[in-house]
């Protein structure tokens, strides 16, 4: 028995590990005890060569200070489907690579912080615990466990690690994380004035010259347009697409602003685009006395 390296004792109704006298198996490397009635992890002091320990589906509620006192070379610990609420006394497991804690009673994320004592951990599973319901545990775990590669069966990517680092440094910086994107096809600004339906269209006007260049050469509002009073929507055009020409309908509506000479806003409809055009500002109107009207006789 002293040369035994693998021992399977699953589903045998075992309730006390100390009664097994496992310390005599000094060369044991893998021990399978799943599906029993074990409530306390003990009796492993002599298993200094143990590499894999499976304790799934037992009745373990807590880990004692001597539970893993001699398991300095343990690589895998399976302890899922138990009743564990706290993660204490894991310090001896300095070489542990894989830890499976699914379907336990872990509720507080501070319990997961205790896993920092496992510097070699590369795979962790806490699926089925209350703490993992909203996945808010992922960024802290990715940040704290620098060698973690798999969390809850999902690979930890460089993008996710970078996002976790940025979120830790500055929560607002997460909008600049790789993969973050903002919609570009529909921009809605707050406190918008409702657009007026085309009640009195003006016909006989064509899109030509500088107005065509304005429509197809700009993707942002002109500097003299007050963004707080307008909605700008556009659809991207393919490079080199032909400019639609012909009659266009325009509906004008005054927009009140502070000052004596409020500008006039025109809404141009060409079938596929909606463009806000603002006509002369106060600075431009100063060049034309009386708004460009002939002086009174």
mmCIF file of C-alpha atoms in Angstrom:
data_model
loop_
_atom_site.group_PDB
_atom_site.id
_atom_site.type_symbol
_atom_site.label_atom_id
_atom_site.label_comp_id
_atom_site.label_asym_id
_atom_site.label_seq_id
_atom_site.Cartn_x
_atom_site.Cartn_y
_atom_site.Cartn_z
ATOM 1 C CA UNK A 1 0.000 0.000 0.000
ATOM 2 C CA UNK A 2 2.918 2.359 0.533
ATOM 3 C CA UNK A 3 3.514 2.570 -3.223
ATOM 4 C CA UNK A 4 -0.136 3.358 -4.088
ATOM 5 C CA UNK A 5 -0.464 6.542 -6.167
ATOM 6 C CA UNK A 6 -4.178 6.709 -7.079
ATOM 7 C CA UNK A 7 -7.084 5.867 -4.751
ATOM 8 C CA UNK A 8 -10.813 5.921 -5.623
ATOM 9 C CA UNK A 9 -13.226 5.902 -2.672
ATOM 10 C CA UNK A 10 -16.193 7.755 -4.133
ATOM 11 C CA UNK A 11 -19.806 7.017 -3.130
ATOM 12 C CA UNK A 12 -18.932 4.829 -0.149
ATOM 13 C CA UNK A 13 -20.860 6.660 2.564
ATOM 14 C CA UNK A 14 -17.635 7.905 4.190
ATOM 15 C CA UNK A 15 -18.271 10.525 6.849
ATOM 16 C CA UNK A 16 -14.910 10.706 8.663
ATOM 17 C CA UNK A 17 -11.690 11.072 6.676
ATOM 18 C CA UNK A 18 -9.497 10.546 9.756
ATOM 19 C CA UNK A 19 -10.728 6.961 10.059
ATOM 20 C CA UNK A 20 -9.269 6.131 6.647
ATOM 21 C CA UNK A 21 -5.701 6.496 7.983
ATOM 22 C CA UNK A 22 -4.561 7.988 4.679
ATOM 23 C CA UNK A 23 -1.242 9.170 6.118
ATOM 24 C CA UNK A 24 0.213 5.730 5.511
ATOM 25 C CA UNK A 25 -0.080 6.278 1.726
ATOM 26 C CA UNK A 26 2.999 8.464 1.472
ATOM 27 C CA UNK A 27 3.256 8.165 -2.320
ATOM 28 C CA UNK A 28 -0.391 8.906 -3.058
ATOM 29 C CA UNK A 29 -0.785 11.449 -5.844
ATOM 30 C CA UNK A 30 -4.545 11.405 -6.566
ATOM 31 C CA UNK A 31 -7.409 10.876 -4.112
ATOM 32 C CA UNK A 32 -11.067 10.681 -5.156
ATOM 33 C CA UNK A 33 -13.666 11.019 -2.371
ATOM 34 C CA UNK A 34 -16.648 12.564 -4.176
ATOM 35 C CA UNK A 35 -20.211 11.607 -3.359
ATOM 36 C CA UNK A 36 -19.653 10.754 0.298
ATOM 37 C CA UNK A 37 -20.888 12.331 3.542
ATOM 38 C CA UNK A 38 -17.670 14.062 4.604
ATOM 39 C CA UNK A 39 -18.165 17.202 6.697
ATOM 40 C CA UNK A 40 -14.568 17.969 7.655
ATOM 41 C CA UNK A 41 -11.379 17.894 5.553
ATOM 42 C CA UNK A 42 -8.802 16.169 7.744
ATOM 43 C CA UNK A 43 -6.335 13.293 7.939
ATOM 44 C CA UNK A 44 -4.195 14.419 4.977
ATOM 45 C CA UNK A 45 -1.036 15.294 6.929
ATOM 46 C CA UNK A 46 1.008 12.381 5.532
ATOM 47 C CA UNK A 47 0.042 12.951 1.864
ATOM 48 C CA UNK A 48 2.897 15.257 0.969
ATOM 49 C CA UNK A 49 3.006 14.044 -2.659
ATOM 50 C CA UNK A 50 -0.690 14.602 -3.337
ATOM 51 C CA UNK A 51 -1.331 16.357 -6.670
ATOM 52 C CA UNK A 52 -5.121 16.031 -7.083
ATOM 53 C CA UNK A 53 -7.871 15.917 -4.447
ATOM 54 C CA UNK A 54 -11.564 15.478 -5.341
ATOM 55 C CA UNK A 55 -14.161 16.187 -2.624
ATOM 56 C CA UNK A 56 -17.206 17.121 -4.723
ATOM 57 C CA UNK A 57 -20.741 16.437 -3.486
ATOM 58 C CA UNK A 58 -20.052 16.071 0.229
ATOM 59 C CA UNK A 59 -21.249 18.001 3.290
ATOM 60 C CA UNK A 60 -18.256 20.236 3.909
ATOM 61 C CA UNK A 61 -19.204 23.555 5.533
ATOM 62 C CA UNK A 62 -15.797 24.989 6.427
ATOM 63 C CA UNK A 63 -12.060 24.406 6.031
ATOM 64 C CA UNK A 64 -9.981 23.988 9.185
ATOM 65 C CA UNK A 65 -6.497 25.344 9.834
ATOM 66 C CA UNK A 66 -5.012 21.846 9.410
ATOM 67 C CA UNK A 67 -7.099 20.781 6.387
ATOM 68 C CA UNK A 68 -4.273 21.314 3.860
ATOM 69 C CA UNK A 69 -1.302 21.771 6.150
ATOM 70 C CA UNK A 70 0.928 19.332 4.204
ATOM 71 C CA UNK A 71 -0.411 19.845 0.643
ATOM 72 C CA UNK A 72 2.308 22.178 -0.589
ATOM 73 C CA UNK A 73 2.458 20.487 -4.013
ATOM 74 C CA UNK A 74 -1.284 20.048 -4.608
ATOM 75 C CA UNK A 75 -2.193 21.125 -8.152
ATOM 76 C CA UNK A 76 -5.966 20.522 -8.366
ATOM 77 C CA UNK A 77 -8.659 20.814 -5.717
ATOM 78 C CA UNK A 78 -12.255 19.857 -6.555
ATOM 79 C CA UNK A 79 -14.620 20.825 -3.764
ATOM 80 C CA UNK A 80 -17.825 21.716 -5.656
ATOM 81 C CA UNK A 81 -21.381 21.022 -4.485
ATOM 82 C CA UNK A 82 -20.710 21.378 -0.784
ATOM 83 C CA UNK A 83 -21.890 23.951 1.765
ATOM 84 C CA UNK A 84 -18.831 26.194 2.002
ATOM 85 C CA UNK A 85 -19.457 29.827 2.986
ATOM 86 C CA UNK A 86 -15.913 30.927 3.803
ATOM 87 C CA UNK A 87 -12.546 30.389 2.114
ATOM 88 C CA UNK A 88 -10.115 30.193 5.001
ATOM 89 C CA UNK A 89 -6.818 28.366 5.610
ATOM 90 C CA UNK A 90 -5.755 28.021 1.965
ATOM 91 C CA UNK A 91 -2.263 29.436 2.525
ATOM 92 C CA UNK A 92 -0.381 26.093 2.236
ATOM 93 C CA UNK A 93 -1.639 25.592 -1.344
ATOM 94 C CA UNK A 94 1.080 27.695 -2.945
ATOM 95 C CA UNK A 95 1.325 25.445 -6.021
ATOM 96 C CA UNK A 96 -2.414 25.056 -6.631
ATOM 97 C CA UNK A 97 -3.263 25.560 -10.314
ATOM 98 C CA UNK A 98 -6.984 24.668 -10.494
ATOM 99 C CA UNK A 99 -9.710 25.293 -7.922
ATOM 100 C CA UNK A 100 -13.333 24.267 -8.449
ATOM 101 C CA UNK A 101 -15.790 25.804 -5.958
ATOM 102 C CA UNK A 102 -19.037 25.646 -7.936
ATOM 103 C CA UNK A 103 -22.424 25.143 -6.269
ATOM 104 C CA UNK A 104 -21.431 26.196 -2.748
ATOM 105 C CA UNK A 105 -22.780 28.955 -0.473
ATOM 106 C CA UNK A 106 -20.314 31.763 -1.182
ATOM 107 C CA UNK A 107 -22.212 35.053 -0.942
ATOM 108 C CA UNK A 108 -19.739 37.831 -0.170
ATOM 109 C CA UNK A 109 -17.184 38.861 -2.764
ATOM 110 C CA UNK A 110 -14.700 39.503 0.038
ATOM 111 C CA UNK A 111 -14.447 35.732 0.397
ATOM 112 C CA UNK A 112 -13.074 35.548 -3.125
ATOM 113 C CA UNK A 113 -10.478 38.151 -2.185
ATOM 114 C CA UNK A 114 -8.951 35.510 0.100
ATOM 115 C CA UNK A 115 -7.857 33.578 -2.992
ATOM 116 C CA UNK A 116 -4.956 36.010 -3.358
ATOM 117 C CA UNK A 117 -2.981 33.582 -1.173
ATOM 118 C CA UNK A 118 -2.911 31.228 -4.201
ATOM 119 C CA UNK A 119 -0.190 32.783 -6.371
ATOM 120 C CA UNK A 120 -0.120 29.949 -8.933
ATOM 121 C CA UNK A 121 -3.868 29.744 -9.631
ATOM 122 C CA UNK A 122 -4.668 29.615 -13.368
ATOM 123 C CA UNK A 123 -8.221 28.223 -13.369
ATOM 124 C CA UNK A 124 -11.069 29.053 -11.006
ATOM 125 C CA UNK A 125 -14.762 28.142 -10.993
ATOM 126 C CA UNK A 126 -17.385 29.619 -8.668
ATOM 127 C CA UNK A 127 -20.405 28.933 -10.895
ATOM 128 C CA UNK A 128 -23.622 28.369 -8.960
ATOM 129 C CA UNK A 129 -22.624 30.465 -5.935
ATOM 130 C CA UNK A 130 -24.699 33.529 -4.996
ATOM 131 C CA UNK A 131 -21.617 35.707 -5.467
ATOM 132 C CA UNK A 132 -21.424 34.767 -9.151
ATOM 133 C CA UNK A 133 -25.025 35.479 -10.141
ATOM 134 C CA UNK A 134 -24.383 38.919 -11.645
ATOM 135 C CA UNK A 135 -20.804 38.246 -12.855
ATOM 136 C CA UNK A 136 -19.583 41.304 -10.919
ATOM 137 C CA UNK A 137 -16.872 39.100 -9.424
ATOM 138 C CA UNK A 138 -14.991 38.798 -12.713
ATOM 139 C CA UNK A 139 -13.142 42.169 -12.807
ATOM 140 C CA UNK A 140 -11.842 41.884 -9.210
ATOM 141 C CA UNK A 141 -10.745 38.275 -9.720
ATOM 142 C CA UNK A 142 -9.036 39.038 -13.023
ATOM 143 C CA UNK A 143 -7.247 41.958 -11.378
ATOM 144 C CA UNK A 144 -6.204 40.191 -8.172
ATOM 145 C CA UNK A 145 -5.168 36.831 -9.643
ATOM 146 C CA UNK A 146 -2.474 37.825 -12.099
ATOM 147 C CA UNK A 147 -1.964 34.311 -13.497
ATOM 148 C CA UNK A 148 -5.652 33.465 -13.914
ATOM 149 C CA UNK A 149 -6.416 32.138 -17.406
ATOM 150 C CA UNK A 150 -9.894 30.594 -17.050
ATOM 151 C CA UNK A 151 -12.718 31.884 -14.842
ATOM 152 C CA UNK A 152 -16.004 29.977 -14.662
ATOM 153 C CA UNK A 153 -15.123 28.096 -17.819
ATOM 154 C CA UNK A 154 -14.479 31.291 -19.837
ATOM 155 C CA UNK A 155 -11.032 32.333 -21.001
ATOM 156 C CA UNK A 156 -9.617 35.519 -19.488
ATOM 157 C CA UNK A 157 -8.485 37.611 -22.447
ATOM 158 C CA UNK A 158 -5.961 40.437 -22.553
ATOM 159 C CA UNK A 159 -8.827 42.784 -23.401
ATOM 160 C CA UNK A 160 -10.723 41.789 -20.257
ATOM 161 C CA UNK A 161 -7.635 42.185 -18.094
ATOM 162 C CA UNK A 162 -6.946 45.627 -19.569
ATOM 163 C CA UNK A 163 -10.546 46.654 -18.945
ATOM 164 C CA UNK A 164 -10.326 45.482 -15.337
ATOM 165 C CA UNK A 165 -7.136 47.491 -14.801
ATOM 166 C CA UNK A 166 -8.663 50.648 -16.285
ATOM 167 C CA UNK A 167 -11.841 50.214 -14.286
ATOM 168 C CA UNK A 168 -9.815 49.853 -11.103
ATOM 169 C CA UNK A 169 -7.764 52.977 -11.847
ATOM 170 C CA UNK A 170 -10.687 55.127 -13.017
ATOM 171 C CA UNK A 171 -14.257 53.879 -13.521
ATOM 172 C CA UNK A 172 -14.851 56.590 -16.137
ATOM 173 C CA UNK A 173 -11.895 55.351 -18.186
ATOM 174 C CA UNK A 174 -13.699 52.111 -18.999
ATOM 175 C CA UNK A 175 -15.419 53.870 -21.879
ATOM 176 C CA UNK A 176 -12.008 53.901 -23.578
ATOM 177 C CA UNK A 177 -11.441 50.160 -23.082
ATOM 178 C CA UNK A 178 -10.711 48.003 -26.135
ATOM 179 C CA UNK A 179 -13.936 46.946 -27.724
ATOM 180 C CA UNK A 180 -15.917 49.871 -26.361
ATOM 181 C CA UNK A 181 -17.884 51.622 -29.076
ATOM 182 C CA UNK A 182 -20.411 54.405 -29.372
ATOM 183 C CA UNK A 183 -23.295 54.594 -31.857
ATOM 184 C CA UNK A 184 -22.550 56.871 -34.774
ATOM 185 C CA UNK A 185 -25.654 56.667 -36.932
ATOM 186 C CA UNK A 186 -28.120 58.386 -34.608
ATOM 187 C CA UNK A 187 -27.236 61.237 -32.273
ATOM 188 C CA UNK A 188 -29.888 62.581 -29.917
ATOM 189 C CA UNK A 189 -29.170 65.704 -27.919
ATOM 190 C CA UNK A 190 -31.017 66.667 -24.695
ATOM 191 C CA UNK A 191 -33.747 69.303 -24.507
ATOM 192 C CA UNK A 192 -34.592 69.124 -28.196
ATOM 193 C CA UNK A 193 -37.268 71.205 -29.865
ATOM 194 C CA UNK A 194 -39.797 69.107 -31.786
ATOM 195 C CA UNK A 195 -39.379 69.205 -35.543
ATOM 196 C CA UNK A 196 -42.193 70.857 -37.518
ATOM 197 C CA UNK A 197 -43.920 68.700 -40.171
ATOM 198 C CA UNK A 198 -43.743 69.837 -43.772
ATOM 199 C CA UNK A 199 -46.803 72.040 -43.793
ATOM 200 C CA UNK A 200 -45.699 74.741 -46.254
ATOM 201 C CA UNK A 201 -43.060 73.286 -48.573
ATOM 202 C CA UNK A 202 -41.075 75.604 -50.796
ATOM 203 C CA UNK A 203 -40.505 74.140 -54.234
ATOM 204 C CA UNK A 204 -38.232 75.051 -57.064
ATOM 205 C CA UNK A 205 -35.029 74.866 -55.064
ATOM 206 C CA UNK A 206 -32.139 72.591 -56.059
ATOM 207 C CA UNK A 207 -29.119 71.243 -54.199
ATOM 208 C CA UNK A 208 -26.015 72.474 -55.952
ATOM 209 C CA UNK A 209 -22.580 73.908 -55.497
ATOM 210 C CA UNK A 210 -21.459 74.563 -51.957
ATOM 211 C CA UNK A 211 -24.650 73.125 -50.455
ATOM 212 C CA UNK A 212 -23.902 69.714 -52.013
ATOM 213 C CA UNK A 213 -20.360 69.851 -50.632
ATOM 214 C CA UNK A 214 -21.755 70.787 -47.228
ATOM 215 C CA UNK A 215 -24.145 67.832 -47.112
ATOM 216 C CA UNK A 216 -21.658 65.204 -48.274
ATOM 217 C CA UNK A 217 -18.483 66.648 -46.815
ATOM 218 C CA UNK A 218 -19.483 67.096 -43.185
ATOM 219 C CA UNK A 219 -20.480 64.543 -40.585
ATOM 220 C CA UNK A 220 -20.860 67.000 -37.712
ATOM 221 C CA UNK A 221 -22.978 70.062 -37.011
ATOM 222 C CA UNK A 222 -21.551 73.474 -38.044
ATOM 223 C CA UNK A 223 -19.956 75.455 -35.261
ATOM 224 C CA UNK A 224 -22.747 78.077 -35.296
ATOM 225 C CA UNK A 225 -25.523 75.538 -34.602
ATOM 226 C CA UNK A 226 -26.714 75.287 -31.022
ATOM 227 C CA UNK A 227 -26.544 71.553 -30.281
ATOM 228 C CA UNK A 228 -28.947 71.886 -27.343
ATOM 229 C CA UNK A 229 -31.815 72.733 -29.738
ATOM 230 C CA UNK A 230 -31.306 70.334 -32.616
ATOM 231 C CA UNK A 231 -31.278 66.660 -33.500
ATOM 232 C CA UNK A 232 -28.839 65.628 -36.184
ATOM 233 C CA UNK A 233 -29.349 62.329 -37.924
ATOM 234 C CA UNK A 234 -27.456 61.053 -40.913
ATOM 235 C CA UNK A 235 -26.738 57.898 -42.825
ATOM 236 C CA UNK A 236 -23.209 57.129 -43.998
ATOM 237 C CA UNK A 237 -22.686 57.300 -47.767
ATOM 238 C CA UNK A 238 -20.338 55.007 -49.653
ATOM 239 C CA UNK A 239 -17.214 56.685 -51.023
ATOM 240 C CA UNK A 240 -17.817 58.057 -54.456
ATOM 241 C CA UNK A 241 -21.595 57.702 -54.377
ATOM 242 C CA UNK A 242 -23.491 59.976 -56.675
ATOM 243 C CA UNK A 243 -25.068 63.148 -55.242
ATOM 244 C CA UNK A 244 -28.812 63.255 -55.600
ATOM 245 C CA UNK A 245 -29.875 66.305 -57.587
ATOM 246 C CA UNK A 246 -33.233 67.743 -58.445
ATOM 247 C CA UNK A 247 -35.949 69.541 -56.556
ATOM 248 C CA UNK A 248 -35.835 69.480 -52.777
ATOM 249 C CA UNK A 249 -38.400 70.483 -50.194
ATOM 250 C CA UNK A 250 -37.502 72.788 -47.337
ATOM 251 C CA UNK A 251 -39.608 73.781 -44.336
ATOM 252 C CA UNK A 252 -38.485 76.763 -42.297
ATOM 253 C CA UNK A 253 -39.215 77.313 -38.633
ATOM 254 C CA UNK A 254 -37.995 80.104 -36.360
ATOM 255 C CA UNK A 255 -36.186 79.078 -33.202
ATOM 256 C CA UNK A 256 -36.173 81.591 -30.369
ATOM 257 C CA UNK A 257 -32.818 82.511 -28.885
ATOM 258 C CA UNK A 258 -31.562 85.248 -26.584
ATOM 259 C CA UNK A 259 -30.818 88.378 -28.528
ATOM 260 C CA UNK A 260 -32.465 90.688 -30.999
ATOM 261 C CA UNK A 261 -31.710 88.803 -34.206
ATOM 262 C CA UNK A 262 -32.552 85.116 -33.794
ATOM 263 C CA UNK A 263 -31.343 82.932 -36.648
ATOM 264 C CA UNK A 264 -33.659 80.963 -38.906
ATOM 265 C CA UNK A 265 -33.396 77.208 -39.067
ATOM 266 C CA UNK A 266 -34.286 75.264 -42.237
ATOM 267 C CA UNK A 267 -35.002 71.556 -42.393
ATOM 268 C CA UNK A 268 -33.925 70.107 -45.752
ATOM 269 C CA UNK A 269 -35.603 66.899 -47.015
ATOM 270 C CA UNK A 270 -33.975 65.069 -49.938
ATOM 271 C CA UNK A 271 -35.591 61.630 -49.455
ATOM 272 C CA UNK A 272 -32.762 59.919 -47.599
ATOM 273 C CA UNK A 273 -31.034 62.577 -45.470
ATOM 274 C CA UNK A 274 -32.058 65.031 -42.788
ATOM 275 C CA UNK A 275 -29.728 68.014 -42.413
ATOM 276 C CA UNK A 276 -30.036 71.023 -40.146
ATOM 277 C CA UNK A 277 -29.033 74.278 -41.872
ATOM 278 C CA UNK A 278 -28.794 77.476 -39.849
ATOM 279 C CA UNK A 279 -29.040 80.815 -41.660
ATOM 280 C CA UNK A 280 -27.168 83.952 -40.821
ATOM 281 C CA UNK A 281 -26.025 84.439 -37.243
ATOM 282 C CA UNK A 282 -25.974 87.800 -35.523
ATOM 283 C CA UNK A 283 -22.389 88.391 -36.653
ATOM 284 C CA UNK A 284 -23.310 87.766 -40.286
ATOM 285 C CA UNK A 285 -26.523 89.810 -40.087
ATOM 286 C CA UNK A 286 -24.530 92.839 -39.004
ATOM 287 C CA UNK A 287 -23.134 92.970 -42.535
ATOM 288 C CA UNK A 288 -26.616 93.398 -43.954
ATOM 289 C CA UNK A 289 -28.617 96.272 -42.437
ATOM 290 C CA UNK A 290 -32.289 95.537 -41.847
ATOM 291 C CA UNK A 291 -31.688 91.789 -42.498
ATOM 292 C CA UNK A 292 -30.953 92.423 -46.182
ATOM 293 C CA UNK A 293 -34.263 94.278 -46.803
ATOM 294 C CA UNK A 294 -34.313 97.531 -48.730
ATOM 295 C CA UNK A 295 -34.457 100.647 -46.561
ATOM 296 C CA UNK A 296 -37.898 102.128 -46.017
ATOM 297 C CA UNK A 297 -38.858 104.872 -48.448
#
